[in-house]
Tab-separated table of C-alpha atoms in Angstrom:
chain	number	residue	atom	x	y	z
A	14	MET	CA	52.924	19.578	-154.115
A	15	PRO	CA	53.344	17.395	-151.555
A	16	THR	CA	54.900	13.838	-151.543
A	17	ILE	CA	52.356	10.609	-150.975
A	18	ARG	CA	54.531	8.110	-149.804
A	19	SER	CA	53.909	4.144	-148.821
A	20	SER	CA	56.715	3.639	-146.562
A	21	LYS	CA	57.125	2.154	-142.559
A	22	GLN	CA	58.676	5.414	-140.280
A	23	ARG	CA	59.786	4.774	-137.240
A	24	GLY	CA	61.413	7.500	-135.577
A	25	ASN	CA	64.725	7.912	-136.787
A	26	PHE	CA	64.153	4.948	-138.871
A	27	VAL	CA	62.929	3.519	-141.976
A	28	VAL	CA	62.265	0.061	-142.872
A	29	ILE	CA	63.206	-0.489	-146.695
A	30	SER	CA	62.137	-3.512	-148.380
A	31	LYS	CA	64.210	-5.933	-149.885
A	32	GLU	CA	63.109	-5.655	-152.993
A	33	LEU	CA	63.971	-2.102	-153.350
A	34	VAL	CA	67.024	-2.800	-151.981
A	35	CYS	CA	67.740	-5.668	-154.534
A	36	ASP	CA	66.199	-4.790	-157.841
A	37	ASN	CA	69.334	-5.562	-159.850
A	38	ARG	CA	67.152	-3.186	-162.872
A	39	LEU	CA	67.735	-0.120	-160.861
A	40	ALA	CA	70.722	1.135	-160.912
A	41	ALA	CA	72.710	2.343	-157.662
A	42	GLU	CA	72.286	5.699	-157.794
A	43	SER	CA	68.341	5.314	-158.152
A	44	ARG	CA	68.712	2.855	-155.657
A	45	TRP	CA	70.336	5.196	-153.394
A	46	ALA	CA	67.531	8.122	-154.234
A	47	MET	CA	64.596	5.931	-153.446
A	48	ILE	CA	65.607	5.114	-149.922
A	49	TYR	CA	66.779	8.657	-149.565
A	50	LEU	CA	63.097	9.747	-150.481
A	51	ILE	CA	61.949	7.599	-148.423
A	52	GLY	CA	63.631	9.019	-145.660
A	53	LYS	CA	62.005	12.340	-145.993
A	54	PRO	CA	59.363	13.552	-143.962
A	55	ASP	CA	55.789	12.866	-145.845
A	56	ASP	CA	55.603	16.707	-147.260
A	57	TRP	CA	58.513	16.774	-148.831
A	58	VAL	CA	58.531	17.745	-151.804
A	59	VAL	CA	60.815	15.708	-154.654
A	60	ARG	CA	62.603	18.384	-156.647
A	61	LEU	CA	65.163	17.819	-159.234
A	62	HIS	CA	67.505	20.763	-157.820
A	63	ASP	CA	67.406	18.947	-154.273
A	64	LEU	CA	68.039	15.051	-156.131
A	65	MET	CA	71.330	16.729	-157.736
A	66	ARG	CA	72.508	18.689	-154.778
A	67	GLN	CA	72.081	15.609	-152.109
A	68	GLY	CA	73.657	13.005	-154.641
A	69	ARG	CA	76.059	15.539	-156.548
A	70	PHE	CA	75.575	15.277	-159.833
A	71	GLY	CA	73.850	16.782	-162.703
A	72	LYS	CA	71.316	17.098	-164.315
A	73	HIS	CA	70.512	14.783	-166.642
A	74	LYS	CA	71.753	12.374	-164.284
A	75	ALA	CA	69.169	12.997	-161.853
A	76	THR	CA	66.683	13.119	-164.734
A	77	ARG	CA	67.832	9.874	-165.947
A	78	ILE	CA	67.346	8.917	-162.117
A	79	LEU	CA	63.501	9.344	-161.596
A	80	ARG	CA	62.494	8.337	-165.004
A	81	GLU	CA	64.111	4.863	-164.246
A	82	LEU	CA	62.651	5.132	-161.274
A	83	VAL	CA	58.844	6.012	-163.044
A	84	GLN	CA	60.008	3.155	-165.268
A	85	TYR	CA	59.958	0.627	-162.908
A	86	GLY	CA	56.986	1.744	-160.175
A	87	TYR	CA	58.754	3.246	-157.497
A	88	LEU	CA	57.951	7.124	-158.344
A	89	LYS	CA	54.705	7.629	-159.784
A	90	ARG	CA	53.934	11.761	-160.364
A	91	ARG	CA	50.488	13.164	-161.581
A	92	ARG	CA	49.252	16.621	-162.732
A	93	ILE	CA	46.521	17.542	-161.574
A	94	HIS	CA	44.551	20.868	-162.480
A	95	GLN	CA	43.517	23.202	-160.027
A	96	PRO	CA	40.096	24.819	-160.195
A	97	ASP	CA	41.805	28.529	-160.633
A	98	GLY	CA	43.110	27.004	-163.727
A	99	THR	CA	47.025	25.937	-163.232
A	100	PHE	CA	48.736	22.667	-162.936
A	101	VAL	CA	50.022	21.173	-160.113
A	102	TRP	CA	52.054	18.382	-159.395
A	103	GLU	CA	51.581	14.801	-157.712
A	104	THR	CA	54.462	13.072	-156.668
A	105	VAL	CA	54.499	8.897	-155.476
A	106	VAL	CA	56.680	6.860	-153.562
A	107	VAL	CA	56.546	3.774	-153.377
A	108	GLU	CA	58.299	0.858	-152.225
A	109	GLN	CA	57.134	-1.976	-153.828
A	110	PRO	CA	55.177	-1.007	-157.219
A	111	ALA	CA	52.199	-2.824	-158.090
A	112	LEU	CA	53.456	-4.959	-161.066
A	113	GLY	CA	51.634	-4.063	-164.711
A	114	GLU	CA	50.989	-1.138	-162.595
A	115	PRO	CA	50.731	2.027	-165.616
A	116	THR	CA	52.833	4.590	-163.446
A	117	ILE	CA	52.112	8.177	-165.115
A	118	ASP	CA	51.298	9.287	-168.391
A	119	ARG	CA	54.406	11.587	-169.399
A	120	LEU	CA	57.565	11.512	-168.293
A	121	SER	CA	57.969	14.490	-167.210
A	122	ILE	CA	60.552	14.844	-164.511
A	123	ASP	CA	60.167	18.641	-163.959
A	124	GLY	CA	56.978	20.035	-164.929
A	125	SER	CA	58.555	20.766	-168.561
A	126	SER	CA	56.200	19.488	-171.371
A	127	VAL	CA	56.974	16.491	-173.354
A	128	ASP	CA	54.980	16.519	-176.394
């Protein structure tokens, strides 16, 4: 399922909020990941292995980064039940999360069960 984003892309440029750049709750790697994701086209699918390859880090760090983005409301994932009984994930990337807004029901990043 594609990513839904609220960024402002202008040709080869992306406008990024200072709030994101200066959010000291986020590790430097998490800020980089957000900038990377915001720069992708609207139909981009967020995948753990792509983040690992582009960031040159392992699965543990990539998972930690995505969980941190979820924790602070920059990344939201929702599992959608299809009519055929299967599930797909919708990912939403936002530069300025709403304060106090719930992010997701679970912290699964790669689609695996967290129960």
